[in-house]
Coordinates of C-alpha atoms in Angstrom, one line a residue:
Chain D
M29 CA 17.3 6.0 23.3
R30 CA 16.9 4.2 26.8
S31 CA 20.1 3.6 28.2
G32 CA 20.7 0.3 30.2
A33 CA 18.2 -0.4 27.8
N34 CA 17.2 -4.6 27.3
A35 CA 16.7 -6.9 24.9
H36 CA 13.1 -6.3 25.7
E37 CA 13.0 -2.9 26.7
F38 CA 12.1 0.0 24.7
D39 CA 11.0 3.4 24.1
V40 CA 7.9 2.7 21.7
I41 CA 6.7 -0.8 20.8
H42 CA 4.7 -0.4 16.7
V43 CA 2.0 -2.8 16.9
T44 CA 0.9 -3.2 13.1
N45 CA -0.9 -5.8 10.5
E46 CA 1.7 -5.0 8.3
L47 CA 5.5 -3.4 7.1
A48 CA 7.3 -2.4 4.1
S49 CA 7.9 -5.9 3.5
G50 CA 5.0 -7.9 2.4
K51 CA 2.5 -4.7 3.1
T52 CA -1.0 -4.8 1.5
G53 CA -1.1 -1.7 1.4
G54 CA -0.4 2.1 2.2
V55 CA 0.2 1.4 6.2
G56 CA 3.2 -0.7 5.7
T57 CA 4.6 2.6 4.1
V58 CA 4.1 4.8 6.2
A59 CA 5.5 2.0 9.1
D60 CA 8.9 1.8 6.7
N61 CA 9.4 5.6 6.5
L62 CA 8.2 5.8 10.4
A63 CA 10.6 3.6 11.2
S64 CA 13.2 5.6 9.7
G65 CA 12.7 9.2 11.0
L66 CA 12.1 7.3 15.3
S67 CA 15.5 5.8 14.2
K68 CA 17.0 9.3 13.1
L69 CA 14.8 10.8 16.6
G70 CA 17.5 7.8 18.2
L71 CA 14.7 6.2 19.6
R72 CA 14.6 2.6 20.2
A73 CA 11.9 0.8 18.7
L74 CA 10.4 -2.8 18.6
W75 CA 7.9 -3.2 15.1
F76 CA 5.5 -5.9 16.4
L77 CA 3.9 -7.6 13.4
V78 CA 0.6 -9.0 14.4
S79 CA 0.1 -12.7 13.0
D80 CA -2.6 -14.6 13.9
E81 CA -1.3 -17.7 12.6
G82 CA 2.1 -17.0 14.6
K83 CA 4.6 -19.1 15.0
P84 CA 4.2 -20.9 18.5
K85 CA 7.4 -19.6 19.2
S86 CA 7.9 -16.1 19.0
H87 CA 11.6 -14.3 17.1
H88 CA 13.5 -11.1 16.4
R89 CA 15.0 -9.8 13.2
L90 CA 16.4 -7.2 12.5
M91 CA 15.9 -4.3 9.2
G92 CA 19.0 -2.5 9.6
D93 CA 18.8 -1.4 12.9
V94 CA 14.9 -1.5 13.3
V95 CA 13.8 -4.4 15.3
V96 CA 11.2 -6.5 14.2
M97 CA 9.0 -9.2 16.0
T98 CA 6.2 -11.6 14.7
G99 CA 4.2 -12.6 17.0
R100 CA 0.8 -13.2 18.7
L101 CA -0.8 -10.7 20.6
E102 CA -0.3 -12.5 23.8
E103 CA 3.6 -12.1 23.2
L104 CA 3.3 -8.3 23.7
H105 CA 3.4 -8.6 27.4
C106 CA 7.2 -10.3 27.4
Y107 CA 7.9 -6.2 26.0
S108 CA 8.2 -2.9 27.5
A109 CA 8.1 0.6 26.8
P110 CA 6.4 3.2 27.7
V111 CA 4.0 3.6 24.7
L112 CA 2.2 1.5 22.7
H113 CA 1.4 2.9 19.0
I114 CA -1.3 0.7 17.5
H115 CA -1.5 1.1 13.5
C116 CA -3.9 -2.0 13.3
Y117 CA -6.3 -2.1 11.0
E118 CA -7.6 -5.9 11.3
P119 CA -9.7 -6.7 14.1
H120 CA -7.7 -8.4 17.0
E121 CA -10.4 -8.3 20.3
A122 CA -7.3 -8.9 22.5
L123 CA -5.6 -5.7 21.4
L124 CA -8.7 -3.6 23.0
E125 CA -7.9 -5.0 26.8
I126 CA -3.6 -4.2 26.2
C127 CA -4.7 -0.8 25.0
R128 CA -7.6 -0.1 28.1
E129 CA -4.3 -1.4 30.4
R130 CA -0.9 0.4 28.6
P131 CA -0.2 3.9 27.2
S132 CA -1.5 4.0 24.1
V133 CA -1.6 6.2 20.6
Y134 CA -3.6 4.6 17.4
T135 CA -2.5 6.1 14.6
I136 CA -6.0 5.8 12.4
H137 CA -4.6 5.3 8.7
S138 CA -7.8 5.3 7.5
L139 CA -11.5 5.4 8.8
L140 CA -13.2 2.3 8.2
L141 CA -16.8 3.5 8.2
W142 CA -15.5 6.4 5.3
E143 CA -14.1 3.1 3.3
A144 CA -16.7 1.3 3.5
R145 CA -19.2 3.6 2.1
S146 CA -16.2 5.2 -0.1
N147 CA -16.0 1.7 -1.7
D148 CA -19.9 0.5 -1.0
I149 CA -19.0 -2.7 1.2
D150 CA -19.9 -3.5 4.6
L151 CA -17.5 -3.2 6.8
T152 CA -19.5 -3.9 10.2
P153 CA -16.9 -6.1 12.0
S154 CA -14.0 -4.0 11.5
V155 CA -16.0 -0.8 11.9
R156 CA -17.3 -1.7 15.0
W157 CA -13.8 -2.9 16.0
Q158 CA -12.1 0.3 15.4
E159 CA -14.6 2.9 17.0
Q160 CA -14.0 0.4 20.3
L161 CA -10.2 0.6 19.7
I162 CA -10.8 4.4 19.8
G163 CA -12.2 4.4 22.5
A164 CA -9.8 1.9 24.7
V165 CA -6.3 4.4 23.6
D166 CA -4.9 7.6 25.3
R167 CA -4.3 9.2 22.1
V168 CA -5.9 9.1 18.6
V169 CA -3.6 10.0 15.9
V170 CA -5.3 11.1 12.4
I171 CA -3.0 12.3 9.3
S172 CA -4.8 15.7 8.3
E173 CA -6.3 17.9 9.3
A174 CA -9.6 16.6 6.9
E175 CA -9.3 13.0 8.4
C176 CA -9.6 15.3 12.0
D177 CA -12.8 16.8 10.0
A178 CA -14.2 12.9 9.1
Y179 CA -13.3 11.9 12.3
A180 CA -15.8 14.7 14.2
R181 CA -18.8 13.9 11.6
L182 CA -18.4 10.7 12.4
G183 CA -19.7 11.7 16.1
Y184 CA -16.5 10.0 17.4
L185 CA -15.4 12.5 19.4
N186 CA -17.6 11.3 21.6
I187 CA -16.0 8.3 21.8
N188 CA -12.6 10.1 22.4
R189 CA -11.6 13.3 22.1
K190 CA -8.0 13.6 22.6
I191 CA -6.9 13.1 19.1
S192 CA -3.9 14.7 17.5
V193 CA -3.2 14.8 13.8
V194 CA 0.8 13.5 12.3
H195 CA 0.9 14.3 8.7
N196 CA 2.6 11.0 7.0
G197 CA 6.0 11.8 5.9
L198 CA 8.2 10.6 3.4
R199 CA 12.4 10.1 3.8
S200 CA 14.1 11.0 1.1
S201 CA 14.1 8.1 -1.8
G202 CA 13.6 8.0 -5.8
T203 CA 15.0 10.4 -8.0
F204 CA 14.1 13.9 -8.9
R205 CA 13.7 14.4 -12.7
S206 CA 11.3 17.3 -14.3
P207 CA 10.1 18.7 -16.0
R208 CA 8.5 15.8 -17.8
D209 CA 6.8 15.1 -20.8
A210 CA 3.0 15.0 -21.6
G211 CA 2.8 11.4 -22.3
T212 CA 2.4 9.1 -20.1
I213 CA -0.2 8.8 -17.1
G214 CA 0.0 6.9 -13.1
F215 CA -2.0 5.5 -11.0
C216 CA -0.9 3.5 -8.3
G217 CA -3.2 2.1 -5.5
R218 CA -5.2 -0.3 -4.8
L219 CA -7.2 -0.6 -7.5
V220 CA -10.8 -0.1 -5.5
P221 CA -14.0 1.7 -6.4
R222 CA -13.2 4.5 -4.3
K223 CA -9.6 5.5 -6.0
R224 CA -11.5 5.6 -9.2
P225 CA -8.9 3.7 -11.7
E226 CA -10.8 4.1 -14.2
Y227 CA -10.3 7.5 -14.7
P228 CA -7.1 7.2 -15.8
Q229 CA -7.7 4.8 -18.7
I230 CA -11.4 6.1 -20.0
I231 CA -9.1 9.7 -20.2
L232 CA -7.5 7.5 -22.8
N233 CA -10.4 8.4 -25.4
E234 CA -11.3 11.6 -24.6
P235 CA -10.1 14.8 -27.1
G236 CA -6.4 15.4 -26.1
F237 CA -5.0 12.3 -25.2
A238 CA -5.1 9.8 -28.6
D239 CA -0.9 10.3 -27.6
C240 CA -1.4 9.0 -23.8
C241 CA -1.0 5.6 -22.6
A242 CA -1.6 4.3 -18.9
L243 CA 0.5 2.2 -16.5
I244 CA -1.4 0.9 -13.3
A245 CA 0.3 -0.3 -10.6
G246 CA -1.3 -1.7 -7.7
R247 CA -3.6 -5.0 -6.2
G248 CA -7.2 -6.0 -6.8
F249 CA -7.9 -6.5 -11.1
S250 CA -12.0 -7.1 -11.1
P251 CA -14.6 -8.5 -13.6
Y252 CA -15.0 -4.2 -13.9
A253 CA -11.8 -3.6 -15.1
R254 CA -11.4 -6.4 -17.5
D255 CA -14.7 -5.3 -18.9
L256 CA -14.2 -1.7 -19.5
L257 CA -10.5 -3.0 -21.5
V258 CA -12.2 -4.4 -23.9
R259 CA -15.3 -2.3 -23.6
E260 CA -13.2 1.2 -24.0
N261 CA -10.8 -0.7 -26.5
L262 CA -7.9 -0.3 -23.9
E263 CA -6.0 -2.7 -24.7
G264 CA -2.3 -2.2 -26.0
R265 CA -3.0 1.3 -24.5
V266 CA -3.4 0.7 -20.1
R267 CA -0.5 -1.8 -18.7
Y268 CA -1.4 -3.8 -15.1
L269 CA 1.7 -3.8 -14.0
G270 CA 0.7 -5.4 -10.5
W271 CA 2.1 -4.8 -7.4
C272 CA 4.9 -3.0 -7.8
T273 CA 7.2 -2.9 -5.2
G274 CA 11.5 -1.4 -4.4
S275 CA 13.1 -1.0 -7.8
R276 CA 10.0 -2.5 -9.8
L277 CA 7.7 1.0 -8.0
E278 CA 10.7 3.0 -8.3
A279 CA 11.0 1.8 -12.4
F280 CA 6.9 2.9 -12.3
F281 CA 7.8 6.4 -10.7
D282 CA 10.8 7.1 -13.3
S283 CA 8.3 6.2 -16.6
I284 CA 5.4 8.1 -16.4
D285 CA 4.3 11.5 -16.6
V286 CA 2.0 12.8 -14.9
L287 CA 0.2 10.4 -11.6
A288 CA -3.6 10.9 -11.6
V289 CA -5.2 10.3 -7.8
P290 CA -8.4 11.2 -8.6
S291 CA -9.7 9.0 -4.7
T292 CA -13.5 9.9 -3.5
Y293 CA -11.7 9.5 -0.1
E294 CA -7.9 9.7 0.7
P295 CA -7.1 10.5 3.9
F296 CA -3.4 11.7 3.5
G297 CA -2.3 10.6 0.4
L298 CA 0.9 9.6 0.3
V299 CA 1.1 8.0 -3.2
A300 CA 1.2 11.9 -4.0
L301 CA 4.0 13.2 -2.2
E302 CA 5.8 10.4 -3.0
A303 CA 5.0 11.6 -6.6
M304 CA 6.1 15.4 -5.2
A305 CA 9.2 13.9 -3.8
R306 CA 9.9 12.6 -8.1
G307 CA 9.0 15.9 -9.7
I308 CA 5.8 14.4 -11.0
P309 CA 3.0 16.7 -11.3
V310 CA 0.1 15.6 -9.5
V311 CA -4.0 15.4 -10.6
C312 CA -6.3 14.9 -7.8
P313 CA -9.5 16.0 -6.5
G314 CA -8.9 19.6 -4.7
S315 CA -9.7 17.8 -1.6
G316 CA -9.4 15.7 1.4
G317 CA -5.9 14.8 3.0
L318 CA -4.4 15.4 -0.2
V319 CA -4.7 19.3 -0.1
E320 CA -2.4 19.3 2.9
A321 CA 0.2 17.5 1.3
L322 CA 0.0 19.7 -1.9
G323 CA -0.6 22.5 -1.2
D324 CA -1.1 24.6 -4.3
H325 CA 1.1 22.4 -6.5
A326 CA -1.6 20.3 -8.2
F327 CA -3.9 19.9 -10.6
Y328 CA -6.9 20.2 -8.7
C329 CA -10.4 18.8 -9.5
G330 CA -13.1 20.6 -8.8
S331 CA -14.7 17.4 -7.6
T332 CA -14.2 13.7 -7.8
S333 CA -17.0 13.5 -10.8
F334 CA -15.1 11.9 -14.0
E335 CA -15.9 15.3 -15.8
D336 CA -14.0 17.5 -12.7
F337 CA -11.4 15.0 -14.0
R338 CA -10.8 15.4 -17.9
S339 CA -11.0 19.1 -16.8
A340 CA -8.2 18.9 -14.6
M341 CA -6.2 16.4 -16.8
T342 CA -7.4 18.9 -19.8
R343 CA -5.2 21.5 -17.8
W344 CA -2.4 19.5 -17.6
I345 CA -1.9 17.7 -20.9
E346 CA -1.9 22.1 -22.3
S347 CA 0.8 22.9 -19.6
S348 CA 4.2 24.0 -21.0
R349 CA 7.1 22.1 -19.7
R350 CA 7.9 25.4 -18.2
E351 CA 4.7 25.4 -15.9
R352 CA 5.1 22.0 -15.0
D353 CA 8.7 22.2 -14.2
A354 CA 8.5 25.5 -11.8
M355 CA 5.1 23.3 -10.2
A356 CA 7.3 20.0 -9.8
Q357 CA 9.8 22.4 -8.3
A358 CA 7.8 24.1 -5.9
A359 CA 6.1 20.8 -4.5
L360 CA 10.0 18.9 -3.6
R361 CA 10.4 22.5 -2.0
R362 CA 6.7 21.8 0.2
Y363 CA 8.0 18.3 0.5
Q364 CA 11.4 18.6 2.0
E365 CA 10.5 21.5 4.5
R366 CA 7.0 19.7 5.7
F367 CA 6.3 16.0 5.0
T368 CA 9.7 14.1 5.2
D369 CA 10.3 11.3 7.5
L370 CA 11.5 12.9 10.1
H371 CA 8.9 15.7 10.7
M372 CA 7.0 12.8 10.5
A373 CA 8.7 10.9 13.9
R374 CA 8.9 14.4 15.8
G375 CA 5.7 15.2 15.5
Y376 CA 5.2 11.5 17.0
A377 CA 7.4 11.3 19.7
N378 CA 6.5 14.5 21.0
L379 CA 3.0 12.3 21.7
Y380 CA 5.3 9.7 23.0
A381 CA 6.7 11.4 25.4
Q382 CA 3.7 13.7 26.3
I383 CA 1.5 10.0 27.0
A384 CA 4.7 8.8 28.9
A385 CA 4.6 12.0 30.9
A386 CA 1.1 11.6 31.7
H387 CA 1.6 7.9 32.8
G388 CA 4.8 8.8 35.3
A389 CA 7.0 7.6 33.1
S390 CA 9.9 9.8 30.6
L391 CA 11.1 10.0 27.3
D392 CA 14.4 11.2 26.4
I393 CA 14.8 12.0 22.7
V394 CA 18.1 12.6 21.0
D395 CA 17.7 14.8 18.0
K396 CA 20.5 13.8 16.2
T397 CA 19.7 15.6 12.9
A398 CA 18.5 18.5 14.4
E399 CA 21.7 19.8 16.3
P400 CA 23.1 21.3 12.7
E401 CA 20.6 23.4 12.2
I402 CA 20.4 24.3 16.0
G403 CA 24.1 25.1 15.5
E404 CA 23.4 27.6 12.8
A405 CA 20.2 29.3 14.6
V406 CA 22.8 30.1 17.2
V407 CA 25.3 31.0 15.4
R408 CA 22.5 33.0 13.3
G409 CA 21.7 34.5 16.8
L410 CA 25.6 35.5 18.0
K411 CA 25.9 37.4 14.9
T412 CA 23.0 38.9 15.2
A413 CA 23.8 39.7 19.1
V414 CA 27.2 40.9 18.4
G415 CA 25.9 43.2 15.4
R416 CA 23.1 45.0 17.7
A417 CA 26.2 45.2 20.6
D418 CA 28.5 47.0 17.6
L419 CA 25.9 49.2 16.7
D420 CA 25.0 50.0 20.5
G421 CA 28.8 50.4 20.9
N422 CA 28.6 53.2 18.3
R423 CA 25.6 54.9 19.8
S424 CA 27.6 54.7 23.7
P425 CA 29.1 57.8 24.4
Chain J
M282 CA -7.4 -20.9 -5.8
I283 CA -3.9 -19.2 -6.7
V284 CA -0.3 -20.4 -6.4
D285 CA 2.5 -18.7 -7.6
A286 CA 6.1 -20.9 -7.6
D287 CA 7.3 -20.2 -3.7
G288 CA 3.9 -22.4 -3.3
T289 CA 3.2 -19.7 0.1
N290 CA 1.1 -17.2 -2.6
V291 CA -2.0 -15.9 -0.8
G292 CA -3.8 -12.6 -1.7
Y293 CA -5.3 -10.4 0.3
G294 CA -8.9 -8.6 -0.4
E295 CA -10.3 -5.0 1.3
S296 CA -11.0 -6.5 4.3
G297 CA -7.7 -8.6 4.3
S298 CA -8.6 -11.5 4.0
A299 CA -6.9 -14.6 1.9
P300 CA -8.0 -16.1 -1.0
G301 CA -7.0 -19.5 -0.4
S302 CA -4.9 -21.8 -0.3
G303 CA -1.4 -22.7 -1.5
S304 CA 0.8 -25.4 -2.9
R305 CA 4.3 -26.5 -2.7
I306 CA 6.8 -26.7 -5.4
T307 CA 7.1 -30.9 -6.6
G308 CA 8.1 -30.5 -10.1
Y309 CA 7.8 -29.2 -13.6
F310 CA 5.3 -29.3 -16.1
F311 CA 5.6 -29.1 -19.8
P312 CA 2.7 -27.8 -21.5
S313 CA 3.0 -30.4 -24.5
D314 CA 2.9 -33.3 -22.7
H315 CA 0.8 -35.4 -20.5
L316 CA 0.3 -33.6 -17.1
V317 CA 0.0 -36.2 -14.4
D318 CA 4.0 -37.0 -13.5
R319 CA 4.6 -40.3 -13.3
S320 CA 6.7 -40.0 -10.2
A321 CA 4.6 -37.7 -8.6
P322 CA 1.1 -38.9 -9.3
C323 CA -0.9 -35.9 -7.5
V324 CA 1.4 -33.5 -8.5
F325 CA -0.3 -30.8 -11.3
A326 CA 3.5 -29.9 -12.1
I327 CA 3.6 -27.1 -14.7
A328 CA 6.9 -25.7 -16.4
P329 CA 7.8 -22.0 -17.1
L330 CA 5.3 -20.1 -19.2
R331 CA 6.1 -16.6 -20.8
L332 CA 3.0 -15.4 -22.8
T333 CA 3.2 -12.0 -25.0
R334 CA 0.1 -9.8 -25.5
D335 CA -0.3 -6.2 -26.5
G336 CA 3.8 -5.7 -25.4
Q337 CA 3.8 -7.1 -22.3
T338 CA 5.3 -10.4 -21.5
Y339 CA 3.8 -12.1 -18.6
L340 CA 6.2 -14.5 -17.1
L341 CA 5.3 -17.9 -14.6
R342 CA 8.2 -19.7 -13.0
P343 CA 7.9 -23.4 -12.8
L344 CA 5.2 -24.4 -10.3
G345 CA 3.6 -27.7 -8.9
I346 CA 0.4 -28.0 -7.2
D347 CA -0.6 -31.1 -4.7
L348 CA -4.1 -31.7 -6.1
R349 CA -4.5 -33.3 -3.0
R350 CA -5.2 -30.1 -1.4
I351 CA -8.3 -29.5 -3.3
E352 CA -11.9 -30.6 -3.7
P353 CA -12.5 -33.3 -6.2
D354 CA -14.4 -31.3 -9.0
V355 CA -13.4 -30.6 -12.2
Y356 CA -11.1 -26.9 -12.4
Q357 CA -10.4 -25.1 -15.4
V358 CA -6.9 -23.9 -15.5
H359 CA -6.5 -20.5 -16.5
L360 CA -2.8 -18.4 -16.8
V361 CA -3.7 -15.2 -14.9
Q362 CA -1.5 -12.6 -14.3
D363 CA -0.5 -12.2 -10.6
F364 CA -1.5 -8.9 -8.8
W365 CA -0.4 -10.5 -5.3
T366 CA 3.1 -11.0 -5.5
D367 CA 5.5 -8.1 -4.7
D368 CA 7.6 -7.4 -7.6
E369 CA 10.7 -5.8 -7.8
N370 CA 11.1 -6.6 -11.3
T371 CA 12.6 -2.8 -13.3
D372 CA 11.1 -4.1 -16.7
L373 CA 7.7 -2.6 -16.9
N374 CA 7.3 -4.7 -20.0
E375 CA 7.2 -8.2 -17.6
C376 CA 4.4 -9.1 -14.9
L377 CA 4.7 -12.0 -13.1
A378 CA 2.1 -14.6 -14.0
G379 CA 0.3 -17.8 -11.4
I380 CA -2.5 -20.6 -12.1
F381 CA -6.1 -20.0 -11.1
L382 CA -7.8 -22.9 -10.9
G383 CA -11.1 -22.6 -11.3
R384 CA -13.9 -24.6 -9.8
R385 CA -17.2 -25.1 -11.9
R386 CA -20.3 -23.4 -10.6
G387 CA -23.5 -25.2 -11.7
T388 CA -23.8 -27.1 -15.1
A389 CA -22.4 -23.4 -17.1
E390 CA -20.8 -21.1 -14.9
W391 CA -16.9 -20.9 -14.0
E392 CA -15.3 -19.5 -11.1
A393 CA -13.6 -16.4 -12.8
P394 CA -10.0 -15.2 -11.3
E395 CA -10.9 -11.4 -11.5
R396 CA -13.6 -11.8 -8.9
W397 CA -12.6 -10.9 -5.1
P398 CA -10.6 -12.2 -3.3
V399 CA -8.6 -13.5 -6.2
E400 CA -9.0 -10.5 -8.4
C401 CA -6.4 -11.5 -10.9
R402 CA -6.4 -11.3 -15.0
S403 CA -7.0 -14.2 -16.6
L404 CA -5.1 -14.2 -19.4
T405 CA -5.6 -17.9 -21.1
I406 CA -7.3 -20.8 -20.5
L407 CA -4.4 -23.7 -20.6
G408 CA -7.1 -26.5 -20.2
I409 CA -9.3 -28.8 -17.7
V410 CA -7.8 -30.8 -15.0
D411 CA -10.6 -33.5 -13.5
V412 CA -9.9 -34.3 -10.1
R413 CA -11.7 -36.5 -9.2
D414 CA -12.3 -40.5 -7.7
G415 CA -8.9 -40.4 -6.8
R416 CA -7.3 -39.5 -10.2
F417 CA -6.0 -36.6 -12.0
A418 CA -6.8 -36.1 -15.3
F419 CA -5.5 -32.8 -17.7
T420 CA -7.1 -32.0 -21.2
P421 CA -5.0 -29.1 -22.6
R422 CA -7.4 -26.5 -24.2
H423 CA -6.1 -27.0 -27.7
G424 CA -5.6 -30.6 -27.5
G425 CA -1.7 -29.6 -27.0

């Protein structure tokens, strides 16, 4: 933490379109967990929520020990920090200029060109803006190695070669419960084409799934979804829950036996991580960021086709409780060892320090949570050293 | 347009744009009554509603729509499942509902709430509201 910092000085300023409250997608969840992790590292962060509608006068409010401000980008100049951390996906021309002038890192939570292609929609203005932003910042962060490859395939290395991978992380939340039965299929996410929300519904009419039902949590009901329910005679077996947050989202996770993530494009798959932390088996394609998150601990589809999804779902429903439990326990360990909010925060804190140093500033990071770990390691090292000394002593004449 | 009880519900589509403006709560509406509130003739007031279908119950909080804020025309009044408001209700058998005013397009086709950018699910059509010539009239779907 910056000593003697006043109300306008921070270690890092996050610029974002959404926070955990009132979020419209996964970025709000990442922001929530990053705020948690950075707080554990003792970093003083301002979360600046961009509001074009903006209030005439900016204001602060506190969420726990996190400082949040809503305002127009023009108000950013009132606040200083060695690094700006950009999370925005909505085009803001003014932000490009700000990033050219101030040390900045931009996390690409999703490559908009891939979003456009996978959802078959035109996002040209947003894509162009994202490309300009990539060129304006000191450093680009992507959230998986797979996304790094996608970045390169799009030719973006020609725009900015300074790229790092920082995986998303999740603070410990929810209740781990395993093994789970094999009855309720869950889907959680925006109901957009690339996420294939129809797959966990259509599967209900396949052999072996007659006793199953589906819970769908997410935004964006469509004429296609409406017609699908009628055409497949699924009314009563599929429940759309709307936009679940907080305790309702937890109730959703507690109610499902498997999480289906049949996305054709998933930069990381934070929802899969949420499932891992709760003991919920995941069925998903064996590609993209999902594999980095889940490792060997998922029921993978050979491709993004429905036939391969059905095959993976069949392996899940035919698995024993013991198999599902073993997978869930291993997934939990993987989450705890690699993908907590603190792992994510440490990754970013290192980047902040590098960027600050490159601009002649410094950033003191006090990782209090690491102290016990380091202490134990030191103790182990001392014991080893003492043991060796004893051995050496025994050998000495 | 979709509005909810706090009068500020605006959703966001894939590209993040808002589907429509909100309205303020100024009164209650009971479906069996005539819709125009005598004390506030510009307010389309709707009482709490509860609809159960296929094991799910949809709950509409009381709301009022200031009809001066919408374009003069004839609208279908849909009760819709609200896909935009953050819901923290732990009872997964209960869902939030809202009101969607679908404008007539051409002679036969009406705007559907499922379409972008609203993307909410129509549960039933409550009736027709006519907002023309500075007067407001509601015709319940089943004469109720």
